[in-house]
PDB file of C-alpha atoms and ligand atoms in Angstrom:
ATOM      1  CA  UNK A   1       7.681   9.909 -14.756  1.00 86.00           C
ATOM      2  CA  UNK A   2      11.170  10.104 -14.284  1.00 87.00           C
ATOM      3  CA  UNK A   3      13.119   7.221 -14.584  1.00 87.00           C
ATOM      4  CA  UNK A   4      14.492   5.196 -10.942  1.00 86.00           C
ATOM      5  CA  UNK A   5      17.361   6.619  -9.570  1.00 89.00           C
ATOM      6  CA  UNK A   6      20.241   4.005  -9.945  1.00 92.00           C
ATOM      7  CA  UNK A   7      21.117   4.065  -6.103  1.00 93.00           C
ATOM      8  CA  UNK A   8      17.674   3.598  -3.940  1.00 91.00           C
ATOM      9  CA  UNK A   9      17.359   6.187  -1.148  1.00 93.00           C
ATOM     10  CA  UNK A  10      17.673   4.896   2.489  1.00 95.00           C
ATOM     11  CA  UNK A  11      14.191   4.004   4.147  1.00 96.00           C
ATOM     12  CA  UNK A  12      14.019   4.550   7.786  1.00 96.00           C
ATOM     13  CA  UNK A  13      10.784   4.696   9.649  1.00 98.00           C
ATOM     14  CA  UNK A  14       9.216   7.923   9.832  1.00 98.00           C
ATOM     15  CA  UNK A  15       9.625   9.982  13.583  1.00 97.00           C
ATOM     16  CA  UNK A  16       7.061   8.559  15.773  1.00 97.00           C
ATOM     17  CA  UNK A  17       6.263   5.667  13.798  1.00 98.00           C
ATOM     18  CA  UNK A  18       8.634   3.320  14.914  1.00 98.00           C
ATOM     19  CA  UNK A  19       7.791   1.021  17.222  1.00 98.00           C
ATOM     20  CA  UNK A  20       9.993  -0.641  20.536  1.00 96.00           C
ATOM     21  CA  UNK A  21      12.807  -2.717  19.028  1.00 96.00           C
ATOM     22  CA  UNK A  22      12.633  -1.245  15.444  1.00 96.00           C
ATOM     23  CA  UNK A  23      15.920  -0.828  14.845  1.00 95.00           C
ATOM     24  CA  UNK A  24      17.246  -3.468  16.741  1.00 95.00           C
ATOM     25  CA  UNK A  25      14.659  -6.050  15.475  1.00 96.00           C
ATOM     26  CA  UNK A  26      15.346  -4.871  11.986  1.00 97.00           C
ATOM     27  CA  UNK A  27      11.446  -4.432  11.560  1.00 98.00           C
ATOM     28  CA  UNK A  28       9.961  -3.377   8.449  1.00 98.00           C
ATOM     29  CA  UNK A  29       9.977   0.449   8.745  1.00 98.00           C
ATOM     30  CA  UNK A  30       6.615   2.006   8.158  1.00 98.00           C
ATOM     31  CA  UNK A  31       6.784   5.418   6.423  1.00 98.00           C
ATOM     32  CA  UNK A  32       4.904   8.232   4.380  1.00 98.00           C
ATOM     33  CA  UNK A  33       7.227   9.579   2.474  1.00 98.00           C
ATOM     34  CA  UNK A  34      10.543   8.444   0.158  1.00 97.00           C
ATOM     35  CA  UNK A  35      13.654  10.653   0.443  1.00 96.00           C
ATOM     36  CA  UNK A  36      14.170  12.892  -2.842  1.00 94.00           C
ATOM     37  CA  UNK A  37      14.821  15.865  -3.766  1.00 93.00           C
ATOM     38  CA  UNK A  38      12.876  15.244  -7.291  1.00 92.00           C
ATOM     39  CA  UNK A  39       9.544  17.099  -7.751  1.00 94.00           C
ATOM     40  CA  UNK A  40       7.486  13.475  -8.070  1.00 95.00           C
ATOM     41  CA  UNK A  41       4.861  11.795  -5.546  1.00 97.00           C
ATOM     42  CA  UNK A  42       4.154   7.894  -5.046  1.00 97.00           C
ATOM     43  CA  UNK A  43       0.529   6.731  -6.785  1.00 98.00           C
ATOM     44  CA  UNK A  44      -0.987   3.788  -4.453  1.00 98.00           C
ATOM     45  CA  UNK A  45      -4.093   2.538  -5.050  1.00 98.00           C
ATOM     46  CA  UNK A  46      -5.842  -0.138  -2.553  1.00 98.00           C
ATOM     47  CA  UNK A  47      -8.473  -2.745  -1.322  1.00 98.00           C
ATOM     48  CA  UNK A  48      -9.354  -3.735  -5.268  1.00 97.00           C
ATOM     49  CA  UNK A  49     -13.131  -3.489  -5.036  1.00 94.00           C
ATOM     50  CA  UNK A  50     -13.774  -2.165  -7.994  1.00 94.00           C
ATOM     51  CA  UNK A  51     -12.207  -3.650 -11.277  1.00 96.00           C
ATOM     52  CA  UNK A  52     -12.618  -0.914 -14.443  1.00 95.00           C
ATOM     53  CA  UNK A  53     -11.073  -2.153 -17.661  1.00 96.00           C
ATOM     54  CA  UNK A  54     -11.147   1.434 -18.515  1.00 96.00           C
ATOM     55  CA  UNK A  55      -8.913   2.427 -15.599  1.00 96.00           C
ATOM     56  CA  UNK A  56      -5.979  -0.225 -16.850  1.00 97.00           C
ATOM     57  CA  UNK A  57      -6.198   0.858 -20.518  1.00 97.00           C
ATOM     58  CA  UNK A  58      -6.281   4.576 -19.180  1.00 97.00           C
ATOM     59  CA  UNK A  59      -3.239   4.382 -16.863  1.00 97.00           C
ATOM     60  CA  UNK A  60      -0.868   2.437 -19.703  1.00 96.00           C
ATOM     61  CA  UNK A  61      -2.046   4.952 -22.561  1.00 97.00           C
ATOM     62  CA  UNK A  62      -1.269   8.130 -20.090  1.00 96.00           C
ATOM     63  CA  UNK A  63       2.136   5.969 -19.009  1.00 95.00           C
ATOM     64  CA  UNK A  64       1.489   6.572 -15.311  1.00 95.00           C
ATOM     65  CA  UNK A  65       3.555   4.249 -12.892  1.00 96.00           C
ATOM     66  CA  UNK A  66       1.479   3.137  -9.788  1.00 97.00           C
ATOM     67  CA  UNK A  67       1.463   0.697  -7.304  1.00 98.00           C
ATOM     68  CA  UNK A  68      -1.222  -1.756  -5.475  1.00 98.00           C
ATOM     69  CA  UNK A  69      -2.240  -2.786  -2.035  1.00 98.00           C
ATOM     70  CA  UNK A  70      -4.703  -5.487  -2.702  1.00 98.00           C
ATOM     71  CA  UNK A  71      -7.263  -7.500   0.012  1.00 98.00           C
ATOM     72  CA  UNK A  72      -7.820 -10.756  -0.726  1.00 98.00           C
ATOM     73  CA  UNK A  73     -11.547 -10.647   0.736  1.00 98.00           C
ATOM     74  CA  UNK A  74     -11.807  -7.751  -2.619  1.00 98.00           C
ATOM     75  CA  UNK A  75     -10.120  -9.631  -5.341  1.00 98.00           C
ATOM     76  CA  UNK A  76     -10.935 -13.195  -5.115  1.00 98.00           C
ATOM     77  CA  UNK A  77     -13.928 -12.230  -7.487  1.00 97.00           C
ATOM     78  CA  UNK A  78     -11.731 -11.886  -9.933  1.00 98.00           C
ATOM     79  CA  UNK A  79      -8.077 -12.221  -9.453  1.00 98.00           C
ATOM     80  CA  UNK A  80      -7.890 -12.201 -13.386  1.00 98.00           C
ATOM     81  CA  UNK A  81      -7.702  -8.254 -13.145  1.00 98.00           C
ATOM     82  CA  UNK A  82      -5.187  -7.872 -11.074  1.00 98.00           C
ATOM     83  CA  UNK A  83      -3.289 -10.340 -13.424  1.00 98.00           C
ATOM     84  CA  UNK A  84      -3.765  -7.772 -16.233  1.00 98.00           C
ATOM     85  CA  UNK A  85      -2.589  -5.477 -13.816  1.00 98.00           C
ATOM     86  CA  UNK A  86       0.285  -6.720 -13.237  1.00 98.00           C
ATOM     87  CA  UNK A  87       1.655  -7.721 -16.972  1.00 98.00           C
ATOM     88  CA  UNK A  88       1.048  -3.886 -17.607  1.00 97.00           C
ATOM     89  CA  UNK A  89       3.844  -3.590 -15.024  1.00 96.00           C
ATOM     90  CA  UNK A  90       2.372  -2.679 -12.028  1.00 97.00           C
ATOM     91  CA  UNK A  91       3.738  -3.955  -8.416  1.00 97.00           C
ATOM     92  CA  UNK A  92       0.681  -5.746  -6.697  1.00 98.00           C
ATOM     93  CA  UNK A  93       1.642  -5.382  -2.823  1.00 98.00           C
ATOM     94  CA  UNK A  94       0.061  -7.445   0.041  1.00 98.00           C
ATOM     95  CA  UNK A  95      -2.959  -5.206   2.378  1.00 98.00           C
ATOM     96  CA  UNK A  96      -3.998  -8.807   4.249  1.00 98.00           C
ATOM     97  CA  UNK A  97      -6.525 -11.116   3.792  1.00 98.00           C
ATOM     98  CA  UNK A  98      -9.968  -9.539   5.014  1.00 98.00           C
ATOM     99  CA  UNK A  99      -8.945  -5.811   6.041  1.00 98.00           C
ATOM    100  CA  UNK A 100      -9.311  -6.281   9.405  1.00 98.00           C
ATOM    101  CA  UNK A 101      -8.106  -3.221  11.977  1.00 98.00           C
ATOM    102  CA  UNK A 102      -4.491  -5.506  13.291  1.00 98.00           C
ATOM    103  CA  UNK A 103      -3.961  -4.148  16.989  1.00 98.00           C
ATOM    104  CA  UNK A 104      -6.758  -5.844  18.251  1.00 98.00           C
ATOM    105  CA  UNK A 105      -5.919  -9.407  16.744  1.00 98.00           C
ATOM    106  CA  UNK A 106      -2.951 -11.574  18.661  1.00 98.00           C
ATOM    107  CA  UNK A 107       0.425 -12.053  16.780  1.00 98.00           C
ATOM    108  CA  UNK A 108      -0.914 -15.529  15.110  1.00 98.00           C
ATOM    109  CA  UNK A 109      -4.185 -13.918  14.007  1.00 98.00           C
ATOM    110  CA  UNK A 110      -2.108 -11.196  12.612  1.00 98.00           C
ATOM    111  CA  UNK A 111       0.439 -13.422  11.017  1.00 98.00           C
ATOM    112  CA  UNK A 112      -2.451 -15.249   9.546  1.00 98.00           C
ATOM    113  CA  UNK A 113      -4.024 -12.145   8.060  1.00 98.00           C
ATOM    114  CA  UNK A 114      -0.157 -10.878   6.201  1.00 98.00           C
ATOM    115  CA  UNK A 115       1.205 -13.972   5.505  1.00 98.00           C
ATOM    116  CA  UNK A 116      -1.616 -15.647   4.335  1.00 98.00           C
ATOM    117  CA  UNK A 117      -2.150 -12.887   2.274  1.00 98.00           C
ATOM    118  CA  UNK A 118       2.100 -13.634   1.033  1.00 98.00           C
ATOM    119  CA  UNK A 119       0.696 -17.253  -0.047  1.00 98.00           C
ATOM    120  CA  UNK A 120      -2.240 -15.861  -2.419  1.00 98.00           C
ATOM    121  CA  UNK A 121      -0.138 -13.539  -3.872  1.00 98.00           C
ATOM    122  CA  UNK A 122       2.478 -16.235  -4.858  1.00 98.00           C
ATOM    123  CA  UNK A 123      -0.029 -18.501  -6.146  1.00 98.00           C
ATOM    124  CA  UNK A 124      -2.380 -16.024  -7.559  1.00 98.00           C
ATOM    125  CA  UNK A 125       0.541 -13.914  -9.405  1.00 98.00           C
ATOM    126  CA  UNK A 126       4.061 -15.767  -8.695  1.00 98.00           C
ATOM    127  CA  UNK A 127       5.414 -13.390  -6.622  1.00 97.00           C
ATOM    128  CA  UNK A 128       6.102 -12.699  -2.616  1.00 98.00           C
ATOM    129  CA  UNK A 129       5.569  -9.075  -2.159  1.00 98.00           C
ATOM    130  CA  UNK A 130       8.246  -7.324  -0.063  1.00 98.00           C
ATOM    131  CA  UNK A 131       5.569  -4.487   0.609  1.00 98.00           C
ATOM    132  CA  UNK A 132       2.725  -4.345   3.040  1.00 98.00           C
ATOM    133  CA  UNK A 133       0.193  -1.720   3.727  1.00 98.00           C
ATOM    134  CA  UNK A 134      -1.393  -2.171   7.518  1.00 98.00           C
ATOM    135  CA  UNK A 135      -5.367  -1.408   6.694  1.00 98.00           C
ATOM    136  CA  UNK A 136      -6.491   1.981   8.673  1.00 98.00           C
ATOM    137  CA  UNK A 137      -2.674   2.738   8.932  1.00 98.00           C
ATOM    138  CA  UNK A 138      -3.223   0.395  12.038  1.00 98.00           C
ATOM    139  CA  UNK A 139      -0.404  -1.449  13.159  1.00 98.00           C
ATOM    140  CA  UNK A 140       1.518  -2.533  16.256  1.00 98.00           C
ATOM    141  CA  UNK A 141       4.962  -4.211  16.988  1.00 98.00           C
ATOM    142  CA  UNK A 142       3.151  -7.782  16.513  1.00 98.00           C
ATOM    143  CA  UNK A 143       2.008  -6.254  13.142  1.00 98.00           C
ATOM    144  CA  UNK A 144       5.676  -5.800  12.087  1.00 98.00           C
ATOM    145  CA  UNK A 145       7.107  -9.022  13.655  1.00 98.00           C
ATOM    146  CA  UNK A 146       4.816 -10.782  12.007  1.00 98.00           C
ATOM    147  CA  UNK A 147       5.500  -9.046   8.426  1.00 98.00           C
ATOM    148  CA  UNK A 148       8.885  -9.546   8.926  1.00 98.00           C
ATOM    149  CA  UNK A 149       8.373 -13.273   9.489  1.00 98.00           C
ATOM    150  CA  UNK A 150       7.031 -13.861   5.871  1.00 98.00           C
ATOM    151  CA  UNK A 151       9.428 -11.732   3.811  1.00 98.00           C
ATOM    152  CA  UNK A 152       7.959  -8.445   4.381  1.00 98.00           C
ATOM    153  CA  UNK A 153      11.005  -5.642   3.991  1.00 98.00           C
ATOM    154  CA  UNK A 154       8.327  -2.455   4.025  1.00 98.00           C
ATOM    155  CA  UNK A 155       5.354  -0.725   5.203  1.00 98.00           C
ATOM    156  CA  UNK A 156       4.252   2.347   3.672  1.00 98.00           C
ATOM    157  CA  UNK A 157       1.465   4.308   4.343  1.00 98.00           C
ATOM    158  CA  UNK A 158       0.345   7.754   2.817  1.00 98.00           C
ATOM    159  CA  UNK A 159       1.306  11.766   3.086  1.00 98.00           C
ATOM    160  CA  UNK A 160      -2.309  12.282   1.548  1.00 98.00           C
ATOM    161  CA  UNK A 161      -5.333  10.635   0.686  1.00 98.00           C
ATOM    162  CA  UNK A 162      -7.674  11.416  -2.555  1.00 96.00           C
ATOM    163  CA  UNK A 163     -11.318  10.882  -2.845  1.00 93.00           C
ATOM    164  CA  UNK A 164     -13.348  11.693  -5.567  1.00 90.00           C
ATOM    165  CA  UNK A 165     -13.809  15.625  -4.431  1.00 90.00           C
ATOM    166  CA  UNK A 166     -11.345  16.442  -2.135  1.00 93.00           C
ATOM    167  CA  UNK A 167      -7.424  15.476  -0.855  1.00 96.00           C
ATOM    168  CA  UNK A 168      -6.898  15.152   3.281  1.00 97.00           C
ATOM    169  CA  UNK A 169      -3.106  15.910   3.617  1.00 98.00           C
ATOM    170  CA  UNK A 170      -1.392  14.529   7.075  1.00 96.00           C
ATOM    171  CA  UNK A 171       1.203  17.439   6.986  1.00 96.00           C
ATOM    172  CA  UNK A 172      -0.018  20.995   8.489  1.00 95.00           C
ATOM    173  CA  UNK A 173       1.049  22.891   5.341  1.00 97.00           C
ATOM    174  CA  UNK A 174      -1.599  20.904   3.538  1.00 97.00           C
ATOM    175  CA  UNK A 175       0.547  20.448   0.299  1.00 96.00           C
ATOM    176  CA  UNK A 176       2.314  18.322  -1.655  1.00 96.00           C
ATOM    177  CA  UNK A 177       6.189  17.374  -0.743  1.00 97.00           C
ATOM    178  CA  UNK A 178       8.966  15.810  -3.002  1.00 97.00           C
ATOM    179  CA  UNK A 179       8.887  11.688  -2.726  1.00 97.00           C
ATOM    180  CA  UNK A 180       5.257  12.200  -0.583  1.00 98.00           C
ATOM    181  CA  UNK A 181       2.859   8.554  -0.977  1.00 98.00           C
ATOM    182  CA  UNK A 182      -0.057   9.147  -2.283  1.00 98.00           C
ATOM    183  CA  UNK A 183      -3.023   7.022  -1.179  1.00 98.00           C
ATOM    184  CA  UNK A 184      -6.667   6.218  -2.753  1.00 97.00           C
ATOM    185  CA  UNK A 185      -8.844   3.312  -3.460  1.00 96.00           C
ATOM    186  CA  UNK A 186     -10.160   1.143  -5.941  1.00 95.00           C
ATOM    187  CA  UNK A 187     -14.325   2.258  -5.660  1.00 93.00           C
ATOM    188  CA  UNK A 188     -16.414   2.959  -8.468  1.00 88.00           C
ATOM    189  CA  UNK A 189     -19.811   5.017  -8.822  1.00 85.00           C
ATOM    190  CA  UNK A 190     -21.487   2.513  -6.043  1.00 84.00           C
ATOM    191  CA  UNK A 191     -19.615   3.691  -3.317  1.00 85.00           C
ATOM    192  CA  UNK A 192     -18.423   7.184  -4.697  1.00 84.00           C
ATOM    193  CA  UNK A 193     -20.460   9.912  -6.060  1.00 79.00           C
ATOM    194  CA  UNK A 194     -18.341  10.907  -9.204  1.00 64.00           C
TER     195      UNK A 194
HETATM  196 ZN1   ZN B   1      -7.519  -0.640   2.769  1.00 59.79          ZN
END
């Protein structure tokens, strides 16, 4: 992987994903792709349900930057992993506390579900995450408020998503696109053929 550029690119929410008083509000923008011009996509991972040693060793041996959405409901097993995880020098990013779909909760249940998820992060690995990933892609303006509220600066989603067989692109071309986020999840042979 190329190395960061020295400036960061602007983030702005993507067109039709903002929500009423996004600018003015200064709301976390939630978008699916980073501005560049550099041939490179955006490796997420998320959940945390399953926990292959293999899959740590394999990712620092092929030097492959990614980055992590975890659910607390998923990784209280073993928040050990994750640990691992993250001295390898991966950014472990908040996805809630139980995965639950936000627009139906009210603002305190949703507040509950983020920034509860801000305090196991800081206790669990030391750190506040300034990224959060709605589950489902789900999200309304309480969603964001409530982010906001406990230090949340970001919410990206995905450009595609990758399962064991196939990708599901969101754009019509159904390619890949300079800066595009990647999405796919933490499952093992369980819950995925392959
Ligand atoms: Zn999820």
């Amino acid at each position: 992987a190329p190395a960061p550029p020295a400036k960061k690119p602007e983030i702005k929410a993507r067109e039709g994903f903002e929500v009423d008083g996004q600018e003015s509000d200064d709301l976390p923008p939630v978008f699916t792709t980073v501005p560049t011009k550099e041939k490179i996509v955006f490796l997420t991972i998320d959940d945390g349900a399953e926990k292959d040693p293999a899959f740590l060793r394999m990712m620092s041996e092929l030097k492959i930057p990614y980055t992590v959405f975890l659910t607390d409901e998923e990784i209280k097993d073993d928040y050990g992993y994750f640990k691992k995880m993250q001295a390898r020098g991966v950014t472990l990013n908040n996805h809630t506390l139980s995965h639950p779909y936000l627009p139906a909760l009210s603002y305190e249940e949703q507040k509950h579900e983020i920034c509860g998820m801000q305090d196991v992060m800081e206790k669990r690995y030391g750190k506040r995450p300034v990224l959060f990933r709605p589950p489902f892609g789900n999200y309304d303006r309480d969603t964001l408020r409530a982010a906001k509220s406990c230090g949340i600066e970001y919410a990206p989603i995905w450009s595609e998503e990758v399962f064991v067989d196939h990708w599901e692109y969101r754009e019509w071309d159904q390619d890949l696109h300079p800066g595009d986020i990647v999405l796919t999840h933490f499952r093992g042979t369980d819950d995925w053929d392959g």
